[in-house]
Short mmCIF file of C-alpha atoms in Angstrom, two decimals:
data_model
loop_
_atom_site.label_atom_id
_atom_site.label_comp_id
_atom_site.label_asym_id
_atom_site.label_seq_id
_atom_site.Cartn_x
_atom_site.Cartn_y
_atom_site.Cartn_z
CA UNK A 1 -4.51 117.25 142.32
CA UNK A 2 -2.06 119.48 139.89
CA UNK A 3 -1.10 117.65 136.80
CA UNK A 4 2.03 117.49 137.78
CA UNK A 5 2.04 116.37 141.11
CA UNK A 6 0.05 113.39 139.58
CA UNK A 7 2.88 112.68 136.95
CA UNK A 8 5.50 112.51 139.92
CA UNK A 9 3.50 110.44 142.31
CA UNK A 10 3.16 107.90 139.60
CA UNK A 11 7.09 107.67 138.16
CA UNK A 12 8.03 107.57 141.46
CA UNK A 13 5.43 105.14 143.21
CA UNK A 14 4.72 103.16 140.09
CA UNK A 15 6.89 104.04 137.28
CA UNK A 16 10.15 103.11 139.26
CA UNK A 17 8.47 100.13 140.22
CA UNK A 18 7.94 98.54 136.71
CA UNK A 19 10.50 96.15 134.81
CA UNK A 20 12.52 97.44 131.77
CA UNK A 21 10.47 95.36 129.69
CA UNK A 22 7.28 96.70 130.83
CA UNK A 23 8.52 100.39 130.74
CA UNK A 24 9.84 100.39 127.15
CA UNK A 25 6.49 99.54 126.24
CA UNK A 26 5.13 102.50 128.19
CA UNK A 27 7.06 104.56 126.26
CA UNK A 28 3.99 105.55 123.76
CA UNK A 29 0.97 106.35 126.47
CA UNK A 30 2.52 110.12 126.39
CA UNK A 31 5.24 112.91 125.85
CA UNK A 32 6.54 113.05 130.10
CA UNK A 33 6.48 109.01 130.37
CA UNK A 34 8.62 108.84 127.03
CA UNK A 35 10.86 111.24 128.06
CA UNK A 36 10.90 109.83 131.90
CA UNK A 37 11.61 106.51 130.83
CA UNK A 38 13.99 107.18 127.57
CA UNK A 39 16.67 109.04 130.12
CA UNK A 40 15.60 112.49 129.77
CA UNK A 41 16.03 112.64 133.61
CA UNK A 42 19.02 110.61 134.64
CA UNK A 43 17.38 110.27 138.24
CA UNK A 44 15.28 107.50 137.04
CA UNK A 45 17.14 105.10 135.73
CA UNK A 46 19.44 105.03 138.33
CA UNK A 47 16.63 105.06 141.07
CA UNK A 48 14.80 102.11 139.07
CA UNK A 49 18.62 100.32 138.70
CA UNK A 50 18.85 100.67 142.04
CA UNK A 51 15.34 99.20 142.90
CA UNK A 52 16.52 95.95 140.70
CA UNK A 53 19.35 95.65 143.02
CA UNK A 54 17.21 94.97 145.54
CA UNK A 55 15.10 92.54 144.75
CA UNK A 56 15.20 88.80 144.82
CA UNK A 57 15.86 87.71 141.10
CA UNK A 58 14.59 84.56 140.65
CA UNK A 59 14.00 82.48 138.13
CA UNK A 60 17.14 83.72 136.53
CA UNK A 61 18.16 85.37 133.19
CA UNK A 62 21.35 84.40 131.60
CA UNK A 63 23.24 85.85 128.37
CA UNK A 64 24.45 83.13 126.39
CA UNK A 65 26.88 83.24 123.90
CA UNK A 66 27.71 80.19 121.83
CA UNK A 67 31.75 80.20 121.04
CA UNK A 68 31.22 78.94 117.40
CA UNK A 69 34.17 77.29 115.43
CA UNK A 70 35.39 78.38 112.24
CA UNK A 71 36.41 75.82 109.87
CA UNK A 72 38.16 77.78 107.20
CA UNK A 73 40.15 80.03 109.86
CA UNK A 74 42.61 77.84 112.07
CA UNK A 75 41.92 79.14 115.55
CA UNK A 76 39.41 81.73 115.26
CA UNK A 77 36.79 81.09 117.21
CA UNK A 78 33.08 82.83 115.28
CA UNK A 79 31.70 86.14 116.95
CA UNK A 80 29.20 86.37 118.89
CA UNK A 81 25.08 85.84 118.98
CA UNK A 82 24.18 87.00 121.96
CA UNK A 83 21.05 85.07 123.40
CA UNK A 84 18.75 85.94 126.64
CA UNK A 85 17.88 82.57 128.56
CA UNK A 86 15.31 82.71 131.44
CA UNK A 87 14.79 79.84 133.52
CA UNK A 88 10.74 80.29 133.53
CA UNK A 89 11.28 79.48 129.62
CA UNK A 90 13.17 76.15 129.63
CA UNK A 91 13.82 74.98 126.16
CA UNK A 92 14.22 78.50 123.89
CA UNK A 93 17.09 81.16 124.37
CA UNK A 94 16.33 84.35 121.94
CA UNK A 95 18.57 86.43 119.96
CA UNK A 96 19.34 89.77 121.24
CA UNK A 97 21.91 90.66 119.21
CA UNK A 98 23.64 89.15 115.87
CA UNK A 99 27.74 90.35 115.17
CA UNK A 100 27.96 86.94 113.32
CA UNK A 101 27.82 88.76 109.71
CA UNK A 102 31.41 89.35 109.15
CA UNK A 103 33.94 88.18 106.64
CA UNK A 104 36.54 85.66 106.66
CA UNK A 105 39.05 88.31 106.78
CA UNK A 106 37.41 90.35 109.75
CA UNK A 107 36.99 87.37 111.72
CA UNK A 108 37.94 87.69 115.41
CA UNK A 109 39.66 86.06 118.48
CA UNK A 110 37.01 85.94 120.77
CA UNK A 111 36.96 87.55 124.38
CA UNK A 112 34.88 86.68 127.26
CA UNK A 113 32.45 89.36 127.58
CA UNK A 114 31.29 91.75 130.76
CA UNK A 115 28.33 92.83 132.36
CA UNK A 116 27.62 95.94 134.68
CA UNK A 117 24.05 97.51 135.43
CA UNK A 118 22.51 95.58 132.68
CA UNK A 119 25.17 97.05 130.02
CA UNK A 120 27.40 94.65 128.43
CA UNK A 121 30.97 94.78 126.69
CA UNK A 122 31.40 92.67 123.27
CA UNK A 123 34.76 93.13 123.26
CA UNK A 124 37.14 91.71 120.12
CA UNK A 125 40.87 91.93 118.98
CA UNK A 126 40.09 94.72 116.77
CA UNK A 127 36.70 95.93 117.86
CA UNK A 128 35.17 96.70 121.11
CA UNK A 129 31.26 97.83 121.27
CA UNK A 130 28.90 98.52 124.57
CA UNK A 131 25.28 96.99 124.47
CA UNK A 132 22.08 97.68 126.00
CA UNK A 133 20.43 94.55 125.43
CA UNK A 134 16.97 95.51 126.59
CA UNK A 135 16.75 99.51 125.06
CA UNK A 136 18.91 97.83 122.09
CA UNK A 137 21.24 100.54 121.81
CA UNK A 138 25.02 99.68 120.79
CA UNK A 139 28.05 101.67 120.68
CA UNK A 140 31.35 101.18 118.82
CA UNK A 141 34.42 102.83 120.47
CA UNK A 142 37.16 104.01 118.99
CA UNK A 143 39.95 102.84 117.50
CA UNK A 144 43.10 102.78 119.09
CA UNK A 145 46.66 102.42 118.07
CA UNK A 146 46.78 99.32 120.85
CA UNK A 147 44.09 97.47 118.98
CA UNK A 148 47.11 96.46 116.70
CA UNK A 149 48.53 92.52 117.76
CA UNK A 150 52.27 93.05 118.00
CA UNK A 151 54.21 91.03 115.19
CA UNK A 152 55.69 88.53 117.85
CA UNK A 153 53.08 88.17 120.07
CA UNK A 154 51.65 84.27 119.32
CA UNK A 155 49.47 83.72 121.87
CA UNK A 156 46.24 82.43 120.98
CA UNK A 157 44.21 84.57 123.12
CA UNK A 158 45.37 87.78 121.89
CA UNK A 159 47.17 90.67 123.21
CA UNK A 160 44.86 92.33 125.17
CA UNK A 161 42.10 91.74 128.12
CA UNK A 162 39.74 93.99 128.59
CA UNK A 163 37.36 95.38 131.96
CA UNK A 164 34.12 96.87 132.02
CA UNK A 165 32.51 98.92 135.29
CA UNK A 166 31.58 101.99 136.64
CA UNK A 167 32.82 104.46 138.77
CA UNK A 168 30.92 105.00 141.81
CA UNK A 169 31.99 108.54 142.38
CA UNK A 170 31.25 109.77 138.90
CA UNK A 171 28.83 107.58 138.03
CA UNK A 172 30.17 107.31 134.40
CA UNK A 173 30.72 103.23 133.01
CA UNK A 174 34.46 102.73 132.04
CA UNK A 175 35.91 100.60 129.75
CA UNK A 176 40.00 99.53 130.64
CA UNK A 177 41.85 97.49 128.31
CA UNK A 178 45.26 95.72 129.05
CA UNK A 179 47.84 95.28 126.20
CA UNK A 180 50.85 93.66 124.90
CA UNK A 181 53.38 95.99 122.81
CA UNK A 182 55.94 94.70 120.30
CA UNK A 183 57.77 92.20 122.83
CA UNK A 184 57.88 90.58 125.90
CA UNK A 185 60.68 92.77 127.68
CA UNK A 186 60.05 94.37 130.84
CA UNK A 187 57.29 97.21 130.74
CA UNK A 188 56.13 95.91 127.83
CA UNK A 189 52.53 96.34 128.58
CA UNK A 190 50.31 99.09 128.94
CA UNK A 191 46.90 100.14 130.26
CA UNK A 192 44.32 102.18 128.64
CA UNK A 193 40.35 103.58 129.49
CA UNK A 194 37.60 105.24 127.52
CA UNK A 195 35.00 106.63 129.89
CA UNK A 196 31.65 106.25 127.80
CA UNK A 197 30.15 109.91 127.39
CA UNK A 198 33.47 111.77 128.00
CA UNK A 199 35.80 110.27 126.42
CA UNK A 200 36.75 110.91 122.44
CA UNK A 201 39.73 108.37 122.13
CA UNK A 202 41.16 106.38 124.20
CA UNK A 203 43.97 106.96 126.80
CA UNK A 204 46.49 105.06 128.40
CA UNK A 205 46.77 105.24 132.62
CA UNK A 206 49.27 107.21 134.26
CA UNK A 207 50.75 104.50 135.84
CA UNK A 208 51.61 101.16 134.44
CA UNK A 209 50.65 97.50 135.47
CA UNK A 210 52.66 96.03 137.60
CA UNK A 211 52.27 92.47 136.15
CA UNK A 212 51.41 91.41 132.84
CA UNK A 213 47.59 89.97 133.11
CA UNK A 214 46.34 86.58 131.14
CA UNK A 215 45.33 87.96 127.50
CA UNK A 216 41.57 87.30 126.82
CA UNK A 217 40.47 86.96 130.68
CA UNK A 218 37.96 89.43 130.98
CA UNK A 219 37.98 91.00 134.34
CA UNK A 220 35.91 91.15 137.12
CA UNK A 221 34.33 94.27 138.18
CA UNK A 222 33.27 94.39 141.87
CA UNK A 223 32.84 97.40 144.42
CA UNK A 224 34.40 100.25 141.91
CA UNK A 225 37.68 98.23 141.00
CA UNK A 226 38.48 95.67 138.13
CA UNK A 227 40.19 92.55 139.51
CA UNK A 228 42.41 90.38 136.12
CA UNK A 229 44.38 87.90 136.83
CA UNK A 230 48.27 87.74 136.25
CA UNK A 231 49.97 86.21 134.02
CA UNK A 232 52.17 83.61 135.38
CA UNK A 233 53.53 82.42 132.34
CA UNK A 234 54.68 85.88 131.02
CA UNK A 235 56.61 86.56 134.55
CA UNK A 236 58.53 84.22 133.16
CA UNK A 237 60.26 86.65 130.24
CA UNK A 238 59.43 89.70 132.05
CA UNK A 239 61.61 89.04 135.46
CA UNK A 240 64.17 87.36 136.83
CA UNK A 241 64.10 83.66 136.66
CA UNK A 242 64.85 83.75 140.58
CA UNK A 243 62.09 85.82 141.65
CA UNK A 244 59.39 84.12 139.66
CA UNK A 245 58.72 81.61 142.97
CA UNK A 246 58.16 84.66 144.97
CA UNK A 247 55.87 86.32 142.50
CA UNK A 248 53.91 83.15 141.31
CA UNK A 249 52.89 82.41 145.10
CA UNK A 250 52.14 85.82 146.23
CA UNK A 251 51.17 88.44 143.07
CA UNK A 252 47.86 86.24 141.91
CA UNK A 253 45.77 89.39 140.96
CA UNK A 254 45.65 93.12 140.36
CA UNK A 255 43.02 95.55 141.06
CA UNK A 256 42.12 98.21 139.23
CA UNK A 257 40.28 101.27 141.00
CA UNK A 258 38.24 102.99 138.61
CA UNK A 259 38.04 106.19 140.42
CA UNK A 260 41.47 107.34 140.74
CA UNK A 261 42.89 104.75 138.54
CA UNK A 262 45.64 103.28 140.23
CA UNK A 263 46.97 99.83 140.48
CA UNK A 264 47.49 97.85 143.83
CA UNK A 265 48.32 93.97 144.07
CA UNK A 266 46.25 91.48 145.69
CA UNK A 267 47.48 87.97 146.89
CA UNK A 268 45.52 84.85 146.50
CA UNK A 269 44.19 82.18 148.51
CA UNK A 270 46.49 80.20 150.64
CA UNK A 271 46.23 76.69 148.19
CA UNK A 272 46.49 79.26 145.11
CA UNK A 273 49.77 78.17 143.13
CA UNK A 274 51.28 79.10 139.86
CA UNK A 275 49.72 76.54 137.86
CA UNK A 276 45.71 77.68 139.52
CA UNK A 277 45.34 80.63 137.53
CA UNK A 278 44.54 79.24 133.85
CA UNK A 279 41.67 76.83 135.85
CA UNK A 280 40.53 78.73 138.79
CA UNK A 281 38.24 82.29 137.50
CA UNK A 282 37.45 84.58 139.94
CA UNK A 283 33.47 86.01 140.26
CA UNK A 284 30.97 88.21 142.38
CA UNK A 285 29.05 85.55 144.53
CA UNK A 286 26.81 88.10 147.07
CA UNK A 287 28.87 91.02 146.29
CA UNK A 288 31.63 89.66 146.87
CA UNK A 289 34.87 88.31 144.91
CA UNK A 290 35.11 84.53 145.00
CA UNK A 291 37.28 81.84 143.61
CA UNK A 292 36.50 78.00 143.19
CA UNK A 293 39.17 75.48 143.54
CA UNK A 294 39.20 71.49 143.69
CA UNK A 295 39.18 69.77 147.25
CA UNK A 296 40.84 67.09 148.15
CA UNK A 297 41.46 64.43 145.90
CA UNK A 298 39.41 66.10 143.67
CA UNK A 299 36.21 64.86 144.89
CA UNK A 300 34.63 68.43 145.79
CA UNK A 301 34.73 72.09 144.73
CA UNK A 302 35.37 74.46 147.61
CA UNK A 303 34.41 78.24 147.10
CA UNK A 304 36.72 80.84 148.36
CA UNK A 305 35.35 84.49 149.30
CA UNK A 306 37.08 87.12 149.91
CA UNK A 307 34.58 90.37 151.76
CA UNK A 308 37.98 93.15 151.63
CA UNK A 309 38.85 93.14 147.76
CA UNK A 310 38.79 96.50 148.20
CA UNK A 311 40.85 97.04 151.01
CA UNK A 312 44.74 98.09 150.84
CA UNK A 313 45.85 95.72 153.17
CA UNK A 314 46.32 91.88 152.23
CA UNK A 315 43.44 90.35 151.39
CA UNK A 316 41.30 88.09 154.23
CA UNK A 317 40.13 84.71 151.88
CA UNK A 318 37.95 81.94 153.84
CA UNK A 319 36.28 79.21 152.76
CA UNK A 320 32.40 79.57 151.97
CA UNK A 321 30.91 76.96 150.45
CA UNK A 322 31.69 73.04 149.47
CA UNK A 323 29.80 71.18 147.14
CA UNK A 324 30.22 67.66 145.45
CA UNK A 325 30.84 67.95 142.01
CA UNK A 326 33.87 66.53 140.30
CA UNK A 327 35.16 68.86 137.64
CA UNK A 328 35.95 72.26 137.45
CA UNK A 329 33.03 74.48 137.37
CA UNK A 330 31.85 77.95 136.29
CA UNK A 331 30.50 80.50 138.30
CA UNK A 332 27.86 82.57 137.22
CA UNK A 333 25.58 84.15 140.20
CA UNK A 334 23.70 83.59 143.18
CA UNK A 335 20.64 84.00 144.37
CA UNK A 336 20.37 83.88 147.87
CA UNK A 337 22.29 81.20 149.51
CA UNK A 338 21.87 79.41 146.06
CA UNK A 339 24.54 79.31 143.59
CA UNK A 340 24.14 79.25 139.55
CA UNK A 341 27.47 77.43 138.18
CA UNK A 342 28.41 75.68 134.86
CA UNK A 343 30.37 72.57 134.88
CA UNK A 344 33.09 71.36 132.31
CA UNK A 345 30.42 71.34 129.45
CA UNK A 346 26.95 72.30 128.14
CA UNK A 347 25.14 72.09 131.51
CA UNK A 348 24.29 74.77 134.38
CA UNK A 349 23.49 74.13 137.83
CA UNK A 350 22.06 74.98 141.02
CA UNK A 351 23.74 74.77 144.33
CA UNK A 352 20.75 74.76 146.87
CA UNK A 353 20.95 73.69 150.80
CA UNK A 354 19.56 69.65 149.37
CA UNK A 355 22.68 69.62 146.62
CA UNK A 356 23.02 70.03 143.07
CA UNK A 357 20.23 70.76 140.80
CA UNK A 358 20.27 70.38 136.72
CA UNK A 359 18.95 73.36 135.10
CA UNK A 360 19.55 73.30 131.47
CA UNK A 361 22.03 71.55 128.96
CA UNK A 362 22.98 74.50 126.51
CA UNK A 363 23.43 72.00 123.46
CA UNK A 364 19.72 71.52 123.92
CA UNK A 365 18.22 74.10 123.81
CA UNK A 366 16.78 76.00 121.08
CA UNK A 367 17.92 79.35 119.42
CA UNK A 368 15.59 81.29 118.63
CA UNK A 369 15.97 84.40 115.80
CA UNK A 370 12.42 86.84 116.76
CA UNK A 371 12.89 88.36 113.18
CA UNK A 372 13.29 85.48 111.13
CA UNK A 373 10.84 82.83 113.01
CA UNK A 374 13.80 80.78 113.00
CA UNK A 375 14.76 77.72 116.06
CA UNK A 376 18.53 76.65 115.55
CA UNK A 377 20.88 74.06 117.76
CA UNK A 378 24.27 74.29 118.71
CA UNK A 379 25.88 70.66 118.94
CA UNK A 380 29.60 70.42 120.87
CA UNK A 381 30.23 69.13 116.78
CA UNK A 382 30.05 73.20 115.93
CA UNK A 383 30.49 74.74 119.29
CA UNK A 384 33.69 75.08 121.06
CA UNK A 385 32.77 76.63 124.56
CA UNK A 386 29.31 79.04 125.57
CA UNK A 387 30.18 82.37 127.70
CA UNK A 388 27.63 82.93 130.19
CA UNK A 389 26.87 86.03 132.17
CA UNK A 390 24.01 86.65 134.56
CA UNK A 391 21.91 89.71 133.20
CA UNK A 392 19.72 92.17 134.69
CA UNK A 393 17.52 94.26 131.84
CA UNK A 394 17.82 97.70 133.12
CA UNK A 395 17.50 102.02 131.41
CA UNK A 396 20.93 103.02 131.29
CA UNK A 397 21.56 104.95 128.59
CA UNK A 398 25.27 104.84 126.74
#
């Protein structure tokens, strides 16, 4: 058999077949693996991405990122060590990546932070980087003029929000960021992308958003669009006092296509109010956009899908799931017809077909740093919050 009919038959019977982990390592048996498996040929890693789609992922990994208060800055909230949990390891998380060595001065307001095809946004007030967490590759993007807080703008959360996906007809990953300018007047946000690969700078959208969207809410990428949530409480100074009924029962969320880049308006579901959207987070549950919200009496979370978020027309929400849990809860993924969700605190779930089932309290765990052969805690004493985000280790390059 020709050499290299031998090479193809095993990349693309084997090779494809592997896990990141186990293919990085391959990396050094010879010249055509390296280059195979480093990106040389773009056809791989997106075959062996979408292998990992799939499959059945379980146990689960989970990025975990400890919100960490700062006691000399008055509400700053520490950046981020980013840790990979797997559920077939039950007491250790380990670092992946440390952006906890700046100063006082450079300290930021912490964003939740996005995942897409095993890439992941650490995004900041001033700062906004892309990470491979499995190839370990990191990129800073550019500066922009919008990274600038406006002198009036108090909120706590910043200015901005930011979105992380990828196209589906080019293939390329996008980063979109929402902003506040100098005041609250009408129009005065703004939209802006960097498309990683093509892009030198960032530029602003052709079109405006319609809405002002809640500042630090990262949003939710699902089937080629980013989904944020509007801002109820800014509708107040940027329309008319009489229309803000209208627009805080119906405008609940606006998509994003990352294609074409325009802006459409989705409605929420039928018990979503004004006063839901600082609780209630939207996720991908199966593919699909979802929403949790408290039954009645508050005995019981109900789950909310919704199979058309892409659709122009209004959007079709029905009740999925109800579980008994009293408190608001986190989504985070599912596997099968099970459901990964954090409650109110430290502690992640499963939602199976016999009920709830503990899987780890995030205060107990232990932290562990691979370089310095170092175990830390977190204790709710120095934590304020943990982001979690389900995580897939995959080749994509940035």
């Amino acid at each position: 058999m020709p050499c290299e009919l031998r090479h193809e038959l095993i990349v693309w019977e084997i090779l494809v077949r592997l896990p990141a982990k186990s293919l990085l390592r391959l990396r050094c048996v010879c010249k055509a693996w390296r280059d195979t498996i480093s990106g040389a040929d773009p056809s791989f890693s997106q075959a062996h991405l979408y292998r990992l789609h799939q499959q059945v992922r379980k146990p689960c990994s989970l990025l975990i990122a400890p919100r960490i208060r700062s006691e000399r800055i008055k509400g700053k909230i520490a950046t981020p060590r980013l840790y990979l949990w797997e559920e077939s390891r039950q007491g250790v998380a380990t670092l992946l990546h440390d952006t906890s060595s700046f100063t006082d001065e450079e300290a930021k307001t912490r964003h939740g932070f996005g995942h897409c095809d095993g890439l992941v946004l650490l995004p900041a007030e001033d700062a906004v980087c892309v990470l491979n967490p499995a190839t370990s590759r990191i990129i800073e993007l550019p500066w922009s003029p919008n990274n600038v807080a406006p002198r009036r703008h108090l909120v706590a959360q910043g200015h901005q929000a930011f979105g992380f996906g990828r196209d589906h007809r080019s293939n390329a990953y996008k980063v979109a960021r929402f902003f506040y300018h100098e005041t609250r007047a009408m129009g005065s946000h703004g939209m802006e992308v960097f498309t990683i690969g093509k892009d030198q700078y960032w530029r602003e959208t052709a079109a405006q958003p319609p809405y002002p969207f809640l500042a630090g809410r990262i949003a939710t990428f699902i089937k080629g669009s980013l989904i944020w949530t509007v801002d109820q409480y800014s509708l107040m100074y940027e329309c008319n006092p009489s229309l803000l009924p209208h627009h805080a029962s119906m405008t609940c969320f606006v998509r994003f296509s990352l294609e074409d880049e325009p802006f459409s308006i989705m409605t929420g579901p039928p018990w979503f109010e004004a006063g839901d959207y600082l609780e209630s987070r939207l996720a991908k549950l199966n593919g699909e956009l979802a929403i949790h919200h408290l039954g009645p009496n508050y005995e019981s979370v109900e789950i909310w899908m919704c199979n058309d978020a892409e659709s122009n027309n209004p959007p079709r929400w029905e009740q999925h799931h109800v579980f008994n849990f009293r408190a608001y809860v986190r989504l985070i993924a599912t596997f099968n017809d099970e459901i990964v969700y954090q409650d109110g605190s430290s502690y992640l779930w499963r939602q199976t077909h016999q009920g709830n089932k503990f899987m780890v309290c995030m205060t107990d765990l232990k932290y562990r740093n691979p370089d310095m052969g170092t175990l830390v805690e977190y204790s709710w004493g120095t934590i304020k919050d943990f982001d979690l985000i389900f995580f897939i280790p995959t080749l994509v390059q940035i």
